[in-house]
mmCIF file of C-alpha atoms in Angstrom:
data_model
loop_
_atom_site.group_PDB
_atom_site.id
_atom_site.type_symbol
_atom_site.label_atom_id
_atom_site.label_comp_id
_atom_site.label_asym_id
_atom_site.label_seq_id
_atom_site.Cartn_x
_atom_site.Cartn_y
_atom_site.Cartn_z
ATOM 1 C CA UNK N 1 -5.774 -11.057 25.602
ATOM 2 C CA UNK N 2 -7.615 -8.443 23.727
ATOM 3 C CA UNK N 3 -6.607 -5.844 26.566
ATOM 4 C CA UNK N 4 -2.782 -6.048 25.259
ATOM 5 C CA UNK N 5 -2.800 -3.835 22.500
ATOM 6 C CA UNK N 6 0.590 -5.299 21.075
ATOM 7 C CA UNK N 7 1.598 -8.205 20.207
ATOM 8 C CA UNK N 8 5.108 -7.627 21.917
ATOM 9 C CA UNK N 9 3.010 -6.793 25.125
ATOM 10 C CA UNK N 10 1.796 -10.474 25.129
ATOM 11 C CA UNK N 11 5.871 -11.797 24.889
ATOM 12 C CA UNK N 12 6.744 -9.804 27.794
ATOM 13 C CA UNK N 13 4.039 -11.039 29.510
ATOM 14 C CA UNK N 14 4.851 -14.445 29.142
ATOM 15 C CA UNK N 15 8.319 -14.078 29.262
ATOM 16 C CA UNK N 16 7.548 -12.436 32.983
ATOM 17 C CA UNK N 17 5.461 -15.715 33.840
ATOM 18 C CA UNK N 18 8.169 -18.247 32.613
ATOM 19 C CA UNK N 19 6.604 -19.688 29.418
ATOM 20 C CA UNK N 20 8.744 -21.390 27.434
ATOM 21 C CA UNK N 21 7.144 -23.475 25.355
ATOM 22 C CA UNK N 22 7.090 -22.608 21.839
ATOM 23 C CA UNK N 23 4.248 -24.485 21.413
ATOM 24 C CA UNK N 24 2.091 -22.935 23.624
ATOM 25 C CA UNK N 25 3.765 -19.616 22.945
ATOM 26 C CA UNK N 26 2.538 -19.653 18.769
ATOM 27 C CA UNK N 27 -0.871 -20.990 20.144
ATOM 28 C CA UNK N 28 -1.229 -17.747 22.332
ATOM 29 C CA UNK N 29 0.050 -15.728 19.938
ATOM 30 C CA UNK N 30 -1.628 -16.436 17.271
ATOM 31 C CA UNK N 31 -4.680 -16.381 19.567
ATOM 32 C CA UNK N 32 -3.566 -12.474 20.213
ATOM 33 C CA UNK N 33 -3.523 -11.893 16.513
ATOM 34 C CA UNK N 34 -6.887 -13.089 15.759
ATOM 35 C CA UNK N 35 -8.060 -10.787 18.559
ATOM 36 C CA UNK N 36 -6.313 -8.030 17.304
ATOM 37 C CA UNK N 37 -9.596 -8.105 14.682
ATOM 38 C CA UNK N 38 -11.316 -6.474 17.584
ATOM 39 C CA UNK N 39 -10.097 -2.847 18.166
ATOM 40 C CA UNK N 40 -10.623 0.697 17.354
ATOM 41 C CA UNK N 41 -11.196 -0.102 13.879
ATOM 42 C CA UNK N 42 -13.893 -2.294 15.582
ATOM 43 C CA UNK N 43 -16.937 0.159 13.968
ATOM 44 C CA UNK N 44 -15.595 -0.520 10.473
ATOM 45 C CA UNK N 45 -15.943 -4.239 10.595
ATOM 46 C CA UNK N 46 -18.643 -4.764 8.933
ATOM 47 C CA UNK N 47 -17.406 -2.859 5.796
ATOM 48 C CA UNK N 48 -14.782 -4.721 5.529
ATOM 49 C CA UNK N 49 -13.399 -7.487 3.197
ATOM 50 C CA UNK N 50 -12.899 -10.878 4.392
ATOM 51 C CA UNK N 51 -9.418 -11.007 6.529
ATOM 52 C CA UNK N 52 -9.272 -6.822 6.600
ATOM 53 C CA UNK N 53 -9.559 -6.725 10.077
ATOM 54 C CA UNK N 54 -6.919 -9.021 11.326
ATOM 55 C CA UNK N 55 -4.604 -6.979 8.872
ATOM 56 C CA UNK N 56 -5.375 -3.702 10.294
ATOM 57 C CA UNK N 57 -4.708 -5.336 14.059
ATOM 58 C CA UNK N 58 -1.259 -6.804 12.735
ATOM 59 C CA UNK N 59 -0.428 -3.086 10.834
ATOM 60 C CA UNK N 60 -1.094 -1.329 13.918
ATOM 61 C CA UNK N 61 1.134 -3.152 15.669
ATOM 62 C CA UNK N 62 3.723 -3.178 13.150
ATOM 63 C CA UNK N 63 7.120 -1.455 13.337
ATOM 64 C CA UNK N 64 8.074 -1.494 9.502
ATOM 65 C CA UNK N 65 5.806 -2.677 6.231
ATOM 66 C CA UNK N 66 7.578 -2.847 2.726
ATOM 67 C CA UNK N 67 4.907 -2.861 -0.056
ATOM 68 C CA UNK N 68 4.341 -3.028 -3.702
ATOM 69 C CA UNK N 69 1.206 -1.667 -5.342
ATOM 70 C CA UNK N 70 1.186 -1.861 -9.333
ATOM 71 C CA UNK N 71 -2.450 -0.911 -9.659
ATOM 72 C CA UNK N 72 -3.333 2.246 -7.664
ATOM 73 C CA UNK N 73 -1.551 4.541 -5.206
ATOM 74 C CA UNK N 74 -0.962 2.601 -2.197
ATOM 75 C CA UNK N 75 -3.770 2.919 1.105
ATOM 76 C CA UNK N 76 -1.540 4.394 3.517
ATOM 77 C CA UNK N 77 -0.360 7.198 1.088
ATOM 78 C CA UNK N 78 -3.767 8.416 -0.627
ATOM 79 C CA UNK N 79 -5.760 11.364 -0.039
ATOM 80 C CA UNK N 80 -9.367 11.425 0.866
ATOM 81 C CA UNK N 81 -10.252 12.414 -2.711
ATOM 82 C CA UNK N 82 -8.527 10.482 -4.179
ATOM 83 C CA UNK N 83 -9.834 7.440 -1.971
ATOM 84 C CA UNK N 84 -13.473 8.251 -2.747
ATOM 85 C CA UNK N 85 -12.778 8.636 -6.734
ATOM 86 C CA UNK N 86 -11.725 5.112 -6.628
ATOM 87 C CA UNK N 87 -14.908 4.170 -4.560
ATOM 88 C CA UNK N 88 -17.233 6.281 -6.794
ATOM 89 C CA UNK N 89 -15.739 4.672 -9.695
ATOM 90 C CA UNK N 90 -16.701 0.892 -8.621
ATOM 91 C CA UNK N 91 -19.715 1.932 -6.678
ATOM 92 C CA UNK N 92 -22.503 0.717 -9.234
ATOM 93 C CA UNK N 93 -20.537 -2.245 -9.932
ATOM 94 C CA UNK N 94 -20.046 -3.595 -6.856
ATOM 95 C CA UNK N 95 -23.759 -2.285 -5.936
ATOM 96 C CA UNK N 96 -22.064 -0.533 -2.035
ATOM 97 C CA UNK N 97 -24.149 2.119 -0.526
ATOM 98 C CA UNK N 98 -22.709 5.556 -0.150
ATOM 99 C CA UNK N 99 -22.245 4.638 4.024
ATOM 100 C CA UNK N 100 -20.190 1.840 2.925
ATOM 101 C CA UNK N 101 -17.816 4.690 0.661
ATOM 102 C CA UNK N 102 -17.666 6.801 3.339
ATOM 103 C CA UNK N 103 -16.856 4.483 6.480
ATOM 104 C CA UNK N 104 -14.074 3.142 4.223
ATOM 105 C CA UNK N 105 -12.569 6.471 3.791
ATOM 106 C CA UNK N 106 -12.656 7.248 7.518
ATOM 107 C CA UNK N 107 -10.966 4.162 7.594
ATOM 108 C CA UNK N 108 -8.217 4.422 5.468
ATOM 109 C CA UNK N 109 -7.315 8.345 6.607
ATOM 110 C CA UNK N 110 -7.461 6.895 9.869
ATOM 111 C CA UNK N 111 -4.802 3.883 9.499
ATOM 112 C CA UNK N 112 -2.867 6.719 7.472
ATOM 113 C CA UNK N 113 -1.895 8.608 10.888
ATOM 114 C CA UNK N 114 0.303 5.678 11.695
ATOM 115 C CA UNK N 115 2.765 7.476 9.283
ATOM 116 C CA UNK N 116 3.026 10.507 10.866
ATOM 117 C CA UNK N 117 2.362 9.888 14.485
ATOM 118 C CA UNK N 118 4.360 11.890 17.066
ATOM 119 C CA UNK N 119 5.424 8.431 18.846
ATOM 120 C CA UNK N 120 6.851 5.856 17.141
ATOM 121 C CA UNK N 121 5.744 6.581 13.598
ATOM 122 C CA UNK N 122 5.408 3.344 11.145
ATOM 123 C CA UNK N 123 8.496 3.243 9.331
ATOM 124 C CA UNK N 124 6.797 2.661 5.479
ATOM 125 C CA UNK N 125 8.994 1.684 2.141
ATOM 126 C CA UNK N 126 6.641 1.632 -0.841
ATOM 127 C CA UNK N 127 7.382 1.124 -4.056
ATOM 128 C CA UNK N 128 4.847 2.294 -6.880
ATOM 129 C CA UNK N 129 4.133 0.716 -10.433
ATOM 130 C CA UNK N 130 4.623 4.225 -12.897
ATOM 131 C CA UNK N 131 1.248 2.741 -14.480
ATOM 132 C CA UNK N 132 -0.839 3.428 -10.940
ATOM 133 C CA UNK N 133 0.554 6.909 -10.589
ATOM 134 C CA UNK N 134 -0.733 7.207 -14.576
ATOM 135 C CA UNK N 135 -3.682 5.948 -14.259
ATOM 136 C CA UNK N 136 -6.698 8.244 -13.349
ATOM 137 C CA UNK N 137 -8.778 8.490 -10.806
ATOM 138 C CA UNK N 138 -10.848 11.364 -10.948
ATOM 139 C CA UNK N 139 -10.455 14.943 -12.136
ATOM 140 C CA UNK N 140 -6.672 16.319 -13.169
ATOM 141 C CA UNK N 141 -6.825 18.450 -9.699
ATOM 142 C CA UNK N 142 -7.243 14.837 -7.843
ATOM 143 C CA UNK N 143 -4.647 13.588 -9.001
ATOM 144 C CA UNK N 144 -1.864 16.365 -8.916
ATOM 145 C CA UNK N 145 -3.720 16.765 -4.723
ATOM 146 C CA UNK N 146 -2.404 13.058 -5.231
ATOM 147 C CA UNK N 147 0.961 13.666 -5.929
ATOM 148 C CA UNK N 148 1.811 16.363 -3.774
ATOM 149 C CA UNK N 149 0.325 14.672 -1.277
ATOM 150 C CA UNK N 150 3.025 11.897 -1.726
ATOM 151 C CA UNK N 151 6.163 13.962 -1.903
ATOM 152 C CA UNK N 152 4.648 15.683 1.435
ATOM 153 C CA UNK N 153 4.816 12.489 3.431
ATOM 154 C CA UNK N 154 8.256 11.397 1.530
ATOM 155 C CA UNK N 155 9.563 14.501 3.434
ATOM 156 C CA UNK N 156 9.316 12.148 6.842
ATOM 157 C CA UNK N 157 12.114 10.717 7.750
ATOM 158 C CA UNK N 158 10.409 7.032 8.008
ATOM 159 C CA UNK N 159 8.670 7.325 4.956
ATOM 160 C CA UNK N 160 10.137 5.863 1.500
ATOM 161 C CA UNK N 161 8.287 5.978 -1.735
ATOM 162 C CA UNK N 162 10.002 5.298 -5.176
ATOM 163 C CA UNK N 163 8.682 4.656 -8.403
ATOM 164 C CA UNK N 164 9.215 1.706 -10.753
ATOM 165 C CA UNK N 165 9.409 2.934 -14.650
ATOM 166 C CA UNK N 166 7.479 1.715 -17.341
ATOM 167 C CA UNK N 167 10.186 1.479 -19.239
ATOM 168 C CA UNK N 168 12.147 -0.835 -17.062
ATOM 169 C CA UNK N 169 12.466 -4.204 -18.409
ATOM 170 C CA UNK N 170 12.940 -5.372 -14.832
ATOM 171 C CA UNK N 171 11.137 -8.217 -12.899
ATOM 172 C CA UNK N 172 7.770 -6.500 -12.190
ATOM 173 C CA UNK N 173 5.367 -8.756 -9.683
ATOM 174 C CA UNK N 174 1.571 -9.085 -11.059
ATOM 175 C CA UNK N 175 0.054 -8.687 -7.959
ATOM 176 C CA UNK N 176 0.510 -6.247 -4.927
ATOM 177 C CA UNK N 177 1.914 -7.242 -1.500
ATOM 178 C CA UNK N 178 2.663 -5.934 2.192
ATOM 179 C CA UNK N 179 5.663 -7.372 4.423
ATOM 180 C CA UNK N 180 5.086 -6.810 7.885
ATOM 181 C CA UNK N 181 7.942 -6.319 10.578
ATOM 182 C CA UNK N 182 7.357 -6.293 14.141
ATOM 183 C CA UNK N 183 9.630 -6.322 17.540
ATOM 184 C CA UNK N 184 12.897 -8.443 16.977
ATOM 185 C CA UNK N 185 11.405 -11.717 18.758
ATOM 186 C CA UNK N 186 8.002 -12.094 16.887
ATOM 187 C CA UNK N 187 8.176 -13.256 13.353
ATOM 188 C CA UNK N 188 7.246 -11.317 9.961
ATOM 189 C CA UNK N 189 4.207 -11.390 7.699
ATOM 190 C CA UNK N 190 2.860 -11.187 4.550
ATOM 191 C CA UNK N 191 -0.401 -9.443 3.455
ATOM 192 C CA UNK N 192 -2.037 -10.003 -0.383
ATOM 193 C CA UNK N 193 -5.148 -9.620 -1.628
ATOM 194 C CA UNK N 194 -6.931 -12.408 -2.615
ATOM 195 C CA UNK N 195 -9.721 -13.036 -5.046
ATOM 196 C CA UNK N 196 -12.931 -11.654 -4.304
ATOM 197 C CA UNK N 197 -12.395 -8.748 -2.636
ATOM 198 C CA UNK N 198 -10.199 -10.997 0.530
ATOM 199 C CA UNK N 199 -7.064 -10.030 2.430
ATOM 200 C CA UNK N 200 -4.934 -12.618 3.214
ATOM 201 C CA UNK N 201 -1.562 -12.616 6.202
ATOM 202 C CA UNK N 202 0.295 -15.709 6.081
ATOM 203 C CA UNK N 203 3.868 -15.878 8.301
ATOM 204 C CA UNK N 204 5.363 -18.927 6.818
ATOM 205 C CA UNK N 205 9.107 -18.316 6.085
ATOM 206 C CA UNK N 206 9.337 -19.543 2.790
ATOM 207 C CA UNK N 207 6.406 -16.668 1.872
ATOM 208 C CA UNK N 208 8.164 -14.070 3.807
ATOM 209 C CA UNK N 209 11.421 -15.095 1.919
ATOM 210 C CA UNK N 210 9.765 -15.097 -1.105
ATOM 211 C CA UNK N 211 7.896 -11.824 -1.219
ATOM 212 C CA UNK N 212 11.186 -10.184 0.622
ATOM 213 C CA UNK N 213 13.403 -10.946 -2.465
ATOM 214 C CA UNK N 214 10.305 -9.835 -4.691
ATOM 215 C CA UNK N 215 10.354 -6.583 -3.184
ATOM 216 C CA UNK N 216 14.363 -6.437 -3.287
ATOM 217 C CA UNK N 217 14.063 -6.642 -7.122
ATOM 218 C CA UNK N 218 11.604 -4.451 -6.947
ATOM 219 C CA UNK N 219 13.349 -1.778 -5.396
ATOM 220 C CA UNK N 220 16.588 -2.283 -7.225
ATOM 221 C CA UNK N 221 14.612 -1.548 -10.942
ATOM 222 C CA UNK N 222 12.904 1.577 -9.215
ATOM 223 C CA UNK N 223 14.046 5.184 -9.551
ATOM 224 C CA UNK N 224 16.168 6.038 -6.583
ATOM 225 C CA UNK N 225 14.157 7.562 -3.577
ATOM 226 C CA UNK N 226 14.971 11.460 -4.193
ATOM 227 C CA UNK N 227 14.078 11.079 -7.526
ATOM 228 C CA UNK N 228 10.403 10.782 -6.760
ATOM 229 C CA UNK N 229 9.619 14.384 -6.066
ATOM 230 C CA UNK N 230 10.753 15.640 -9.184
ATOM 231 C CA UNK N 231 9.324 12.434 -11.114
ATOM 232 C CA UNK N 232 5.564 13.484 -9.565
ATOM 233 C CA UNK N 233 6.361 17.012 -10.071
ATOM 234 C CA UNK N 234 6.695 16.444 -13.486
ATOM 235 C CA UNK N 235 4.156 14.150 -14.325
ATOM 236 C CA UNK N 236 1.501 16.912 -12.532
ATOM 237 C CA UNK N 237 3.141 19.308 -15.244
ATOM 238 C CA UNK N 238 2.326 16.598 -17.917
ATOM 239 C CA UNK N 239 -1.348 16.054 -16.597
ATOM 240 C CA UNK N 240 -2.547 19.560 -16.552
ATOM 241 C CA UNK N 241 -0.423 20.703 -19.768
#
């Protein structure tokens, strides 16, 4: 199964050879997903956390993914720069070679092209904590690259970014979160990051339901979508004033 690069490829497979029971159609497919650990970002494995790999099968093969990220500029919308600031910063803490930095950059710029892809480009809603877009990492000219940066991919048509205020008083969830959509017939997901450095994808409804009305309120308290160019535009002003 790790020759069908999508999950949906699997369900139309099995659809052609009459399977129909759901038993044996969750068993195969969750068989798929766990394969999908085994791919081009195959070379990266070892660099990454517990549970990364199955996440970057299932966002590859994902059609939509809403996320939250109150800590740092989300993965899919940072620059290389900014990327290796934040591994710099923890790099004689968590004691990781400069290989290790580097193969996780090429990594992330690498899932990043699924945003701008000439074929079926991810379609990405993100909304950002005010705090992480504060918060420095690296020099001034980092983070203004940082910002423009965002407003460039916001100019995409399936690209969403907007920016929850510190001031709002609204419902603000502690810890970050991905929900995953893929083709109509195979179910959601949910990524978060666990203790210790783990990722985590669970599909149970009740999470999905959960985290979806999490990000709902989430997205109501944020600043409206056009208002995040001229929100980073002004906060580079602020930075290098």
């Amino acid at each position: 199964m790790a020759g069908l690069p999508k999950i949906s490829d699997l369900e139309a497979l099995l659809d052609l050879y009459g399977v129909t029971d759901e038993g044996d159609i969750e068993f195969l497919l969750d068989t798929h997903r766990q394969s999908l650990g085994r791919g081009w970002w195959t070379p990266y494995r070892s660099f990454m956390p517990s549970g990364m790999a199955t996440y970057v099968g299932l966002e590859s093969d994902a059609r939509s993914i809403r996320a939250w990220q109150p800590n740092l500029v989300h993965g899919l919308l940072q620059t290389s720069e900014y990327a290796r600031a934040l591994y710099e910063t923890a790099k004689p803490i968590n004691e990781t070679t400069t290989e290790f930095i580097e193969r996780n950059i090429a990594l992330r710029m690498q899932r990043k092209q699924m945003l701008t892809r000439a074929t079926t480009p991810l379609e990405f809603w993100c909304i950002l904590d005010e705090a992480a877009l504060r918060r420095r990492r690296g020099s001034t000219e980092i983070m203004v690259q940082q910002y423009e940066e965002i407003v460039r991919l916001t100019r995409s048509d399936t690209v969403t970014v907007q920016v929850l205020p510190l001031h709002s008083t609204s419902y603000r969830c502690p810890n970050d979160f991905a929900i995953l959509s893929f083709e109509p017939s195979t179910p959601p997901a949910v990524e978060v990051d666990g203790p210790w450095d783990t990722v985590s994808v669970v599909e149970r409804e009740r999470e999905v339901w959960t985290h979806t009305r999490r990000f709902d309120s989430l997205r109501a308290a944020a600043l409206a979508p056009d208002e995040t160019p001229r929100f980073l535009t002004e906060l580079a002003r602020e930075i290098t004033a």
